[in-house]
Amino acid sequence: MLLNKKQDLASQLRRTKILDATLLLFSENGLSQLRIAEISKRSGASIGSIYHHFKDREGVIYALYHDSFVDCFEQLRQSILEETDAESGIKRFVVSYLQWVFENPAQASFIYAASQEEILRRHQDELHAFKSQFYLDIFSWMSPFIQSGELLALPPWAYDAIIMGPAHEFSRRWLGGLRDLSMEEAQSIIADAVWRAIHID
Amino acid sequence: MLLNKKQDLASQLRRTKILDATLLLFSENGLSQLRIAEISKRSGASIGSIYHHFKDREGVIYALYHDSFVDCFEQLRQSILEETDAESGIKRFVVSYLQWVFENPAQASFIYAASQEEILRRHQDELHAFKSQFYLDIFSWMSPFIQSGELLALPPWAYDAIIMGPAHEFSRRWLGGLRDLSMEEAQSIIADAVWRAIHID
DNA sequence: TTTATTTCTAGAAAAATATTCTAATATTAA
DNA sequence: TTAATATTAGAATATTTTTCTAGAAATAAA
């Protein structure tokens, strides 16, 4: 009753076209120059249609943020869960994130740009729920290694800062104009550094 | 001929009042809700006066970004240069940054928010010059320790990611609503982690 | 099938906001 | 004292977002 109706498909397609145009325009001119009228022109959707599907400008931005975000997190979650020892898992996590950035630079830039906006406050609860589940999964993977003394025992917030901080910092710079830096080299250097920071000999 | 004229002082004062109001309004409603008309009301400066001093809305944002940025970097530069051994220096650097964030949360938030904007592209050269000088100073401090084998020899970009990444990641979260996390605890945990990541036994 | 209901589209009208412009005032230089 | 420059003020204009109304398309009900 809910799927595969003509309207659903058309609606989904329109939504996708709007978000595709949005990402493209963001890549060209940045978030603050993103204009509804431009999205309309570029996507072929009327202004009314955009507002119908996304409520307002922030709604468009949030939808694209959300989709990109979920895509990235799912890849990360899968990666780490495939590994069975601490060192491979932690390094794979870092490498996978950088790989996602490498493969999806526009989305990655968009996430960083949008995450600075207050937009997210409006959807705080939904985002928080998603992130919480994600961190739960990661934690339950790490937990045995913390118990066994392979990984440092730290307050929960510290893992994110120590494990993901360097990759985020590098990504922001790589995306922001330093794309000639080798992502492959960065993956190995940063993964090694994180491992030194987080494990116990 | 250039200093202490009545006009310079009054002008400086007005500029300061505009930027103070801007920071306050940003703290209350975020960057995207920052309105020139509001800044005018809050600061007592007319709209014309704001445009006279800052050219346009982005000009106001850039000026505040620049001032905050310089303040932070100067404190960091001083901190590390006061230290004479590798471990104290690296740890002091991380701790000082977190301390600056702790003491200037509004400015810190503003820097993170503004750094995502394309605004900075307009002033890229000026910013780049300032940052380059800063990194030169930091590098020349680190250099002997890299030579002597106390610190890892890495490509230049890697130091920033590894040393500052965790502090930035923590700061963003702390500023974004987790202010009950102990900054003191974070300083020690993160400084230790960075040291493990960057030194050679 | 016919009719009613809901979803979607279109773009003009309205509201919100940024920017420009002109005139007046204050300060500095000549 | 006079001319030139810097600053202020806020109305007028331009840009952009958002709302609104009407109609088309799809679905559900009869």
Tab-separated table of C-alpha atoms (C1' of nucleotides) in Angstrom:
chain	number	residue	atom	x	y	z
A	1	MET	CA	0.000	0.000	0.000
A	2	LEU	CA	2.933	2.279	0.621
A	3	LEU	CA	5.467	1.383	-1.990
A	4	ASN	CA	5.849	1.605	-5.710
A	5	LYS	CA	2.962	3.873	-6.332
A	6	LYS	CA	3.501	6.151	-9.283
A	7	GLN	CA	3.471	9.160	-7.018
A	8	ASP	CA	6.000	7.755	-4.589
A	9	LEU	CA	8.452	7.078	-7.344
A	10	ALA	CA	7.971	10.462	-8.962
A	11	SER	CA	8.198	12.139	-5.609
A	12	GLN	CA	11.378	10.280	-4.734
A	13	LEU	CA	12.877	11.220	-8.060
A	14	ARG	CA	12.035	14.875	-7.611
A	15	ARG	CA	13.479	14.846	-4.121
A	16	THR	CA	16.662	13.291	-5.416
A	17	LYS	CA	16.967	15.821	-8.225
A	18	ILE	CA	16.576	18.677	-5.774
A	19	LEU	CA	19.247	17.280	-3.471
A	20	ASP	CA	21.591	16.549	-6.366
A	21	ALA	CA	21.263	20.125	-7.574
A	22	THR	CA	21.821	21.360	-4.035
A	23	LEU	CA	25.049	19.418	-3.635
A	24	LEU	CA	26.287	20.620	-6.994
A	25	LEU	CA	25.500	24.251	-6.241
A	26	PHE	CA	27.101	23.923	-2.821
A	27	SER	CA	30.272	22.614	-4.418
A	28	GLU	CA	30.355	25.531	-6.792
A	29	ASN	CA	29.583	28.438	-4.475
A	30	GLY	CA	29.359	27.281	-0.890
A	31	LEU	CA	26.506	27.098	1.550
A	32	SER	CA	25.934	30.796	2.055
A	33	GLN	CA	25.497	31.335	-1.690
A	34	LEU	CA	23.024	28.507	-2.017
A	35	ARG	CA	19.814	30.025	-3.429
A	36	ILE	CA	16.417	28.386	-3.614
A	37	ALA	CA	15.830	29.994	-7.003
A	38	GLU	CA	19.041	28.436	-8.273
A	39	ILE	CA	18.131	25.013	-6.950
A	40	SER	CA	14.813	25.382	-8.719
A	41	LYS	CA	16.449	26.251	-12.020
A	42	ARG	CA	19.108	23.578	-11.766
A	43	SER	CA	16.829	20.760	-10.640
A	44	GLY	CA	13.828	21.632	-12.780
A	45	ALA	CA	11.610	21.642	-9.709
A	46	SER	CA	9.478	24.695	-9.116
A	47	ILE	CA	9.962	26.780	-6.017
A	48	GLY	CA	6.642	25.552	-4.708
A	49	SER	CA	7.715	21.992	-5.220
A	50	ILE	CA	10.923	22.488	-3.277
A	51	TYR	CA	9.013	23.967	-0.367
A	52	HIS	CA	6.478	21.195	-0.573
A	53	HIS	CA	9.120	18.509	-0.253
A	54	PHE	CA	11.419	20.178	2.236
A	55	LYS	CA	9.476	22.778	4.196
A	56	ASP	CA	12.130	25.484	3.834
A	57	ARG	CA	15.723	26.201	2.857
A	58	GLU	CA	17.045	24.667	6.048
A	59	GLY	CA	14.957	21.600	5.338
A	60	VAL	CA	16.782	21.055	2.060
A	61	ILE	CA	20.114	21.464	3.758
A	62	TYR	CA	19.209	19.147	6.580
A	63	ALA	CA	17.971	16.428	4.222
A	64	LEU	CA	21.228	16.434	2.308
A	65	TYR	CA	23.210	16.501	5.537
A	66	HIS	CA	21.222	13.592	6.913
A	67	ASP	CA	21.549	11.438	3.805
A	68	SER	CA	25.296	12.000	3.551
A	69	PHE	CA	25.802	11.454	7.233
A	70	VAL	CA	23.914	8.154	7.268
A	71	ASP	CA	25.812	6.929	4.235
A	72	CYS	CA	29.137	7.676	5.902
A	73	PHE	CA	28.240	6.168	9.256
A	74	GLU	CA	26.915	2.978	7.734
A	75	GLN	CA	30.164	2.441	5.911
A	76	LEU	CA	32.125	3.072	9.091
A	77	ARG	CA	29.985	0.766	11.149
A	78	GLN	CA	30.349	-2.067	8.677
A	79	SER	CA	34.107	-1.609	8.418
A	80	ILE	CA	34.897	-1.862	12.075
A	81	LEU	CA	32.502	-4.725	12.714
A	82	GLU	CA	34.307	-6.809	10.127
A	83	GLU	CA	37.544	-6.681	12.091
A	84	THR	CA	38.316	-9.000	14.973
A	85	ASP	CA	41.420	-7.615	16.599
A	86	ALA	CA	41.947	-4.257	18.230
A	87	GLU	CA	44.709	-2.895	16.032
A	88	SER	CA	43.060	-3.804	12.725
A	89	GLY	CA	39.720	-2.514	13.905
A	90	ILE	CA	40.918	0.869	15.113
A	91	LYS	CA	43.117	1.428	12.085
A	92	ARG	CA	40.414	0.248	9.712
A	93	PHE	CA	37.984	2.686	11.294
A	94	VAL	CA	40.266	5.641	10.672
A	95	VAL	CA	41.227	4.499	7.187
A	96	SER	CA	37.596	3.892	6.243
A	97	TYR	CA	36.579	7.352	7.260
A	98	LEU	CA	39.335	8.920	5.189
A	99	GLN	CA	38.401	6.645	2.327
A	100	TRP	CA	34.803	7.827	2.483
A	101	VAL	CA	35.980	11.426	2.386
A	102	PHE	CA	38.216	10.617	-0.561
A	103	GLU	CA	35.375	8.984	-2.455
A	104	ASN	CA	32.708	11.523	-1.488
A	105	PRO	CA	34.441	14.869	-1.228
A	106	ALA	CA	31.365	16.960	-1.992
A	107	GLN	CA	29.259	15.213	0.632
A	108	ALA	CA	32.084	15.382	3.133
A	109	SER	CA	32.508	19.122	2.623
A	110	PHE	CA	28.799	19.534	2.912
A	111	ILE	CA	28.653	17.670	6.210
A	112	TYR	CA	31.396	19.827	7.684
A	113	ALA	CA	29.732	23.006	6.444
A	114	ALA	CA	26.235	22.065	7.573
A	115	SER	CA	27.372	20.769	10.947
A	116	GLN	CA	28.330	24.303	11.864
A	117	GLU	CA	24.796	25.562	11.296
A	118	GLU	CA	22.106	25.829	13.887
A	119	ILE	CA	19.934	23.919	11.476
A	120	LEU	CA	20.881	20.785	13.267
A	121	ARG	CA	19.405	22.026	16.498
A	122	ARG	CA	15.958	21.626	14.954
A	123	HIS	CA	16.625	17.935	14.371
A	124	GLN	CA	18.798	17.393	17.408
A	125	ASP	CA	16.776	14.529	18.776
A	126	GLU	CA	16.687	12.523	15.578
A	127	LEU	CA	20.403	13.037	15.034
A	128	HIS	CA	21.223	12.221	18.600
A	129	ALA	CA	19.295	8.970	18.428
A	130	PHE	CA	21.147	7.931	15.306
A	131	LYS	CA	24.549	8.833	16.690
A	132	SER	CA	23.852	7.152	20.010
A	133	GLN	CA	23.037	3.878	18.317
A	134	PHE	CA	26.180	4.196	16.228
A	135	TYR	CA	28.389	4.845	19.224
A	136	LEU	CA	26.773	1.978	21.084
A	137	ASP	CA	27.733	-0.360	18.270
A	138	ILE	CA	31.286	0.928	18.176
A	139	PHE	CA	31.588	0.717	21.926
A	140	SER	CA	30.373	-2.798	22.154
A	141	TRP	CA	33.002	-3.714	19.582
A	142	MET	CA	35.755	-1.945	21.565
A	143	SER	CA	34.621	-3.074	24.974
A	144	PRO	CA	36.346	-6.486	25.071
A	145	PHE	CA	39.655	-4.899	24.118
A	146	ILE	CA	39.300	-2.331	26.847
A	147	GLN	CA	38.506	-5.094	29.326
A	148	SER	CA	41.513	-7.102	28.241
A	149	GLY	CA	43.819	-4.105	28.581
A	150	GLU	CA	44.693	-3.788	24.902
A	151	LEU	CA	42.967	-0.434	24.602
A	152	LEU	CA	43.137	2.405	27.091
A	153	ALA	CA	40.239	2.789	29.485
A	154	LEU	CA	39.008	6.357	29.132
A	155	PRO	CA	35.834	8.363	29.646
A	156	PRO	CA	33.563	7.755	26.630
A	157	TRP	CA	33.927	11.208	25.054
A	158	ALA	CA	37.689	10.765	24.832
A	159	TYR	CA	37.578	7.944	22.296
A	160	ASP	CA	35.939	10.095	19.680
A	161	ALA	CA	38.406	12.934	20.168
A	162	ILE	CA	41.464	10.711	20.104
A	163	ILE	CA	40.414	8.283	17.391
A	164	MET	CA	38.612	10.582	14.975
A	165	GLY	CA	40.155	13.982	15.745
A	166	PRO	CA	43.226	13.615	13.531
A	167	ALA	CA	41.236	12.236	10.589
A	168	HIS	CA	38.732	15.083	10.808
A	169	GLU	CA	41.444	17.682	11.013
A	170	PHE	CA	43.210	16.234	8.021
A	171	SER	CA	39.984	15.879	6.061
A	172	ARG	CA	38.997	19.472	6.588
A	173	ARG	CA	42.322	20.628	5.243
A	174	TRP	CA	42.389	18.171	2.380
A	175	LEU	CA	38.885	19.194	1.341
A	176	GLY	CA	39.664	22.850	1.804
A	177	GLY	CA	42.186	23.100	-0.957
A	178	LEU	CA	44.991	20.670	-0.176
A	179	ARG	CA	43.743	17.851	-2.363
A	180	ASP	CA	47.152	17.187	-3.756
A	181	LEU	CA	48.155	15.683	-0.416
A	182	SER	CA	48.162	11.929	-0.782
A	183	MET	CA	45.161	10.403	0.899
A	184	GLU	CA	46.843	7.027	0.881
A	185	GLU	CA	49.835	8.357	2.770
A	186	ALA	CA	47.545	10.174	5.186
A	187	GLN	CA	45.581	7.022	5.879
A	188	SER	CA	48.636	5.137	6.946
A	189	ILE	CA	50.269	7.941	8.931
A	190	ILE	CA	47.132	8.884	10.782
A	191	ALA	CA	46.013	5.345	11.486
A	192	ASP	CA	49.436	4.567	12.970
A	193	ALA	CA	49.408	7.712	15.101
A	194	VAL	CA	45.953	6.943	16.451
A	195	TRP	CA	46.962	3.430	17.292
A	196	ARG	CA	49.964	4.680	19.272
A	197	ALA	CA	47.696	7.079	21.133
A	198	ILE	CA	45.023	4.577	22.051
A	199	HIS	CA	46.631	1.197	22.728
A	200	ILE	CA	48.579	-0.229	25.632
A	201	ASP	CA	51.797	-2.073	24.971
B	1	MET	CA	49.969	61.872	12.707
B	2	LEU	CA	48.230	58.542	12.756
B	3	LEU	CA	47.478	57.817	16.357
B	4	ASN	CA	45.314	59.163	19.108
B	5	LYS	CA	43.254	61.448	16.972
B	6	LYS	CA	39.750	61.910	18.296
B	7	GLN	CA	38.355	60.237	15.235
B	8	ASP	CA	40.582	57.205	15.453
B	9	LEU	CA	39.558	56.565	19.020
B	10	ALA	CA	35.876	57.035	18.347
B	11	SER	CA	36.124	54.910	15.251
B	12	GLN	CA	37.925	52.165	17.123
B	13	LEU	CA	35.289	52.264	19.833
B	14	ARG	CA	32.466	52.014	17.345
B	15	ARG	CA	34.163	49.131	15.592
B	16	THR	CA	34.560	47.338	18.896
B	17	LYS	CA	30.942	47.890	19.836
B	18	ILE	CA	29.796	46.475	16.521
B	19	LEU	CA	31.958	43.393	16.916
B	20	ASP	CA	30.892	42.915	20.532
B	21	ALA	CA	27.259	43.021	19.507
B	22	THR	CA	27.995	40.613	16.682
B	23	LEU	CA	29.583	38.068	18.977
B	24	LEU	CA	26.713	38.347	21.425
B	25	LEU	CA	24.098	37.904	18.728
B	26	PHE	CA	26.006	34.981	17.276
B	27	SER	CA	26.050	33.292	20.688
B	28	GLU	CA	22.322	33.745	20.994
B	29	ASN	CA	21.133	32.688	17.559
B	30	GLY	CA	24.005	31.422	15.455
B	31	LEU	CA	25.641	32.740	12.344
B	32	SER	CA	22.803	32.209	9.915
B	33	GLN	CA	20.432	34.239	12.105
B	34	LEU	CA	22.865	37.127	12.411
B	35	ARG	CA	21.085	40.221	11.068
B	36	ILE	CA	22.655	43.552	10.219
B	37	ALA	CA	19.578	45.324	11.574
B	38	GLU	CA	19.997	43.505	14.881
B	39	ILE	CA	23.670	44.360	15.099
B	40	SER	CA	22.707	47.967	14.504
B	41	LYS	CA	20.134	47.955	17.290
B	42	ARG	CA	22.333	46.100	19.736
B	43	SER	CA	25.489	48.096	19.119
B	44	GLY	CA	23.902	51.502	18.720
B	45	ALA	CA	25.635	51.955	15.376
B	46	SER	CA	23.495	52.871	12.416
B	47	ILE	CA	23.291	50.567	9.439
B	48	GLY	CA	25.260	53.045	7.406
B	49	SER	CA	27.955	53.102	10.041
B	50	ILE	CA	28.280	49.332	10.023
B	51	TYR	CA	28.668	49.304	6.256
B	52	HIS	CA	31.125	52.149	6.450
B	53	HIS	CA	33.370	50.285	8.859
B	54	PHE	CA	33.056	46.776	7.451
B	55	LYS	CA	32.007	46.977	3.812
B	56	ASP	CA	29.318	44.283	4.129
B	57	ARG	CA	27.934	41.517	6.325
B	58	GLU	CA	30.783	39.205	5.479
B	59	GLY	CA	33.193	41.961	6.372
B	60	VAL	CA	31.817	42.076	9.894
B	61	ILE	CA	32.078	38.327	10.212
B	62	TYR	CA	35.589	38.260	8.867
B	63	ALA	CA	36.774	41.004	11.201
B	64	LEU	CA	35.505	39.126	14.230
B	65	TYR	CA	36.984	35.888	12.934
B	66	HIS	CA	40.329	37.543	12.352
B	67	ASP	CA	40.511	39.207	15.745
B	68	SER	CA	39.590	36.009	17.595
B	69	PHE	CA	41.930	33.938	15.525
B	70	VAL	CA	44.901	36.226	16.118
B	71	ASP	CA	44.195	36.329	19.839
B	72	CYS	CA	44.171	32.550	20.016
B	73	PHE	CA	47.268	32.023	17.912
B	74	GLU	CA	49.276	34.568	19.838
B	75	GLN	CA	48.516	32.787	23.081
B	76	LEU	CA	49.496	29.450	21.553
B	77	ARG	CA	52.715	30.777	20.103
B	78	GLN	CA	53.775	32.268	23.407
B	79	SER	CA	52.938	29.097	25.314
B	80	ILE	CA	55.011	26.714	23.269
B	81	LEU	CA	57.955	29.071	22.955
B	82	GLU	CA	58.233	29.214	26.735
B	83	GLU	CA	58.890	25.488	26.963
B	84	THR	CA	62.282	23.954	26.450
B	85	ASP	CA	61.710	20.233	26.257
B	86	ALA	CA	59.666	18.280	23.752
B	87	GLU	CA	57.148	16.696	26.085
B	88	SER	CA	56.342	19.880	27.993
B	89	GLY	CA	56.128	21.861	24.780
B	90	ILE	CA	53.787	19.536	22.927
B	91	LYS	CA	51.559	19.016	25.943
B	92	ARG	CA	51.556	22.711	26.780
B	93	PHE	CA	50.495	23.497	23.232
B	94	VAL	CA	47.477	21.217	23.425
B	95	VAL	CA	46.556	22.322	26.923
B	96	SER	CA	46.879	25.996	25.993
B	97	TYR	CA	44.536	25.628	23.093
B	98	LEU	CA	41.902	23.945	25.216
B	99	GLN	CA	42.425	26.599	27.849
B	100	TRP	CA	41.797	29.331	25.314
B	101	VAL	CA	38.601	27.605	24.240
B	102	PHE	CA	37.557	27.299	27.869
B	103	GLU	CA	38.194	30.972	28.513
B	104	ASN	CA	36.768	32.234	25.217
B	105	PRO	CA	33.926	29.906	24.323
B	106	ALA	CA	32.005	32.433	22.265
B	107	GLN	CA	35.021	33.354	20.161
B	108	ALA	CA	35.957	29.715	19.772
B	109	SER	CA	32.479	28.797	18.544
B	110	PHE	CA	32.581	31.740	16.223
B	111	ILE	CA	35.890	30.672	14.717
B	112	TYR	CA	34.598	27.182	14.050
B	113	ALA	CA	31.390	28.516	12.529
B	114	ALA	CA	33.060	31.154	10.373
B	115	SER	CA	35.826	28.845	9.204
B	116	GLN	CA	33.213	26.849	7.344
B	117	GLU	CA	32.140	29.870	5.321
B	118	GLU	CA	33.472	30.860	1.973
B	119	ILE	CA	34.002	34.285	3.484
B	120	LEU	CA	37.524	33.291	4.211
B	121	ARG	CA	38.272	32.722	0.556
B	122	ARG	CA	38.083	36.478	0.076
B	123	HIS	CA	40.867	36.976	2.601
B	124	GLN	CA	42.715	33.770	1.854
B	125	ASP	CA	46.048	35.432	1.216
B	126	GLU	CA	46.088	37.474	4.386
B	127	LEU	CA	45.071	34.469	6.450
B	128	HIS	CA	47.537	32.223	4.758
B	129	ALA	CA	50.375	34.626	5.452
B	130	PHE	CA	49.489	34.781	9.113
B	131	LYS	CA	49.168	31.021	9.455
B	132	SER	CA	52.384	30.378	7.586
B	133	GLN	CA	54.337	32.583	9.934
B	134	PHE	CA	52.726	30.848	12.869
B	135	TYR	CA	53.568	27.384	11.608
B	136	LEU	CA	57.110	28.476	10.843
B	137	ASP	CA	57.546	29.518	14.448
B	138	ILE	CA	56.093	26.279	15.743
B	139	PHE	CA	58.219	24.250	13.364
B	140	SER	CA	61.402	25.918	14.275
B	141	TRP	CA	60.625	25.122	17.890
B	142	MET	CA	59.940	21.444	17.078
B	143	SER	CA	62.759	21.015	14.624
B	144	PRO	CA	65.570	20.229	17.089
B	145	PHE	CA	63.454	17.537	18.720
B	146	ILE	CA	62.732	15.964	15.368
B	147	GLN	CA	66.444	16.037	14.555
B	148	SER	CA	67.326	14.449	17.864
B	149	GLY	CA	64.777	11.685	17.378
B	150	GLU	CA	62.506	12.632	20.245
B	151	LEU	CA	59.642	13.526	17.947
B	152	LEU	CA	58.519	11.581	14.906
B	153	ALA	CA	59.687	12.810	11.513
B	154	LEU	CA	56.556	13.272	9.411
B	155	PRO	CA	55.369	15.291	6.442
B	156	PRO	CA	54.503	18.795	7.670
B	157	TRP	CA	50.722	18.512	7.315
B	158	ALA	CA	50.681	15.505	9.612
B	159	TYR	CA	51.767	17.433	12.702
B	160	ASP	CA	48.715	19.612	12.669
B	161	ALA	CA	46.352	16.683	12.242
B	162	ILE	CA	47.965	14.573	14.938
B	163	ILE	CA	48.706	17.296	17.477
B	164	MET	CA	45.649	19.492	17.147
B	165	GLY	CA	43.036	17.110	15.771
B	166	PRO	CA	41.937	15.624	19.101
B	167	ALA	CA	41.747	19.020	20.797
B	168	HIS	CA	39.632	20.432	17.973
B	169	GLU	CA	37.313	17.471	17.977
B	170	PHE	CA	36.854	17.725	21.730
B	171	SER	CA	36.399	21.490	21.589
B	172	ARG	CA	33.695	21.295	18.976
B	173	ARG	CA	31.745	18.885	21.099
B	174	TRP	CA	32.339	20.736	24.334
B	175	LEU	CA	31.218	23.978	22.758
B	176	GLY	CA	28.275	22.317	21.069
B	177	GLY	CA	26.449	21.457	24.238
B	178	LEU	CA	28.680	19.217	26.309
B	179	ARG	CA	30.049	21.939	28.544
B	180	ASP	CA	29.604	19.876	31.638
B	181	LEU	CA	32.530	17.716	30.534
B	182	SER	CA	35.538	18.695	32.606
B	183	MET	CA	37.943	20.752	30.570
B	184	GLU	CA	40.669	20.056	33.088
B	185	GLU	CA	40.274	16.319	32.666
B	186	ALA	CA	40.171	16.704	28.896
B	187	GLN	CA	43.366	18.720	28.900
B	188	SER	CA	45.282	16.011	30.651
B	189	ILE	CA	43.791	13.063	28.755
B	190	ILE	CA	44.203	14.643	25.347
B	191	ALA	CA	47.687	16.009	25.989
B	192	ASP	CA	48.828	12.561	27.085
B	193	ALA	CA	47.270	10.882	24.057
B	194	VAL	CA	48.897	13.333	21.680
B	195	TRP	CA	52.239	12.805	23.311
B	196	ARG	CA	51.956	9.039	22.870
B	197	ALA	CA	51.080	9.570	19.221
B	198	ILE	CA	53.912	11.931	18.384
B	199	HIS	CA	56.989	10.973	20.380
B	200	ILE	CA	59.551	8.230	20.023
B	201	ASP	CA	60.506	6.202	23.083
C	1	DT	C1'	-16.688	4.639	-13.770
C	2	DT	C1'	-17.449	8.869	-11.127
C	3	DT	C1'	-16.485	11.621	-7.353
C	4	DA	C1'	-13.832	13.055	-3.464
C	5	DT	C1'	-9.417	13.434	-1.265
C	6	DT	C1'	-4.811	13.911	-1.088
C	7	DT	C1'	-0.360	14.950	-3.076
C	8	DC	C1'	2.232	17.621	-5.908
C	9	DT	C1'	3.456	21.562	-9.032
C	10	DA	C1'	3.661	26.303	-10.535
C	11	DG	C1'	4.784	30.813	-10.074
C	12	DA	C1'	3.000	35.312	-8.472
C	13	DA	C1'	2.582	37.958	-4.164
C	14	DA	C1'	4.326	39.061	0.253
C	15	DA	C1'	7.751	39.295	3.844
C	16	DA	C1'	12.299	39.453	5.374
C	17	DT	C1'	16.925	40.967	4.787
C	18	DA	C1'	21.081	42.971	2.726
C	19	DT	C1'	22.968	46.710	0.368
C	20	DT	C1'	23.251	51.261	-1.685
C	21	DC	C1'	22.676	56.017	-1.712
C	22	DT	C1'	22.129	60.821	-0.361
C	23	DA	C1'	22.431	64.207	2.866
C	24	DA	C1'	24.007	65.859	7.093
C	25	DT	C1'	27.577	66.159	10.882
C	26	DA	C1'	32.074	65.869	12.827
C	27	DT	C1'	36.917	65.812	12.450
C	28	DT	C1'	41.228	66.880	10.441
C	29	DA	C1'	44.342	69.271	7.226
C	30	DA	C1'	45.583	73.339	4.699
D	1	DT	C1'	38.669	80.042	8.191
D	2	DT	C1'	38.021	76.937	4.544
D	3	DA	C1'	38.412	72.714	2.176
D	4	DA	C1'	38.784	67.891	2.408
D	5	DT	C1'	37.900	63.647	4.572
D	6	DA	C1'	35.694	60.483	7.713
D	7	DT	C1'	31.664	59.162	9.943
D	8	DT	C1'	26.745	58.734	10.843
D	9	DA	C1'	21.884	58.227	9.822
D	10	DG	C1'	18.191	56.073	7.855
D	11	DA	C1'	15.240	56.043	3.652
D	12	DA	C1'	15.202	53.841	-0.831
D	13	DT	C1'	16.386	49.866	-3.455
D	14	DA	C1'	17.665	45.186	-4.495
D	15	DT	C1'	17.928	40.511	-3.328
D	16	DT	C1'	16.260	36.401	-1.480
D	17	DT	C1'	13.201	33.602	1.209
D	18	DT	C1'	8.740	32.191	2.277
D	19	DT	C1'	3.786	32.068	1.758
D	20	DC	C1'	-0.264	31.645	-0.779
D	21	DT	C1'	-3.698	30.412	-4.231
D	22	DA	C1'	-5.013	27.821	-8.026
D	23	DG	C1'	-4.802	24.006	-10.605
D	24	DA	C1'	-3.010	19.258	-12.221
D	25	DA	C1'	-2.076	14.502	-11.140
D	26	DA	C1'	-2.613	10.537	-8.489
D	27	DT	C1'	-5.105	7.758	-5.297
D	28	DA	C1'	-9.079	6.243	-2.627
D	29	DA	C1'	-13.957	5.816	-1.995
D	30	DA	C1'	-18.419	5.184	-3.773
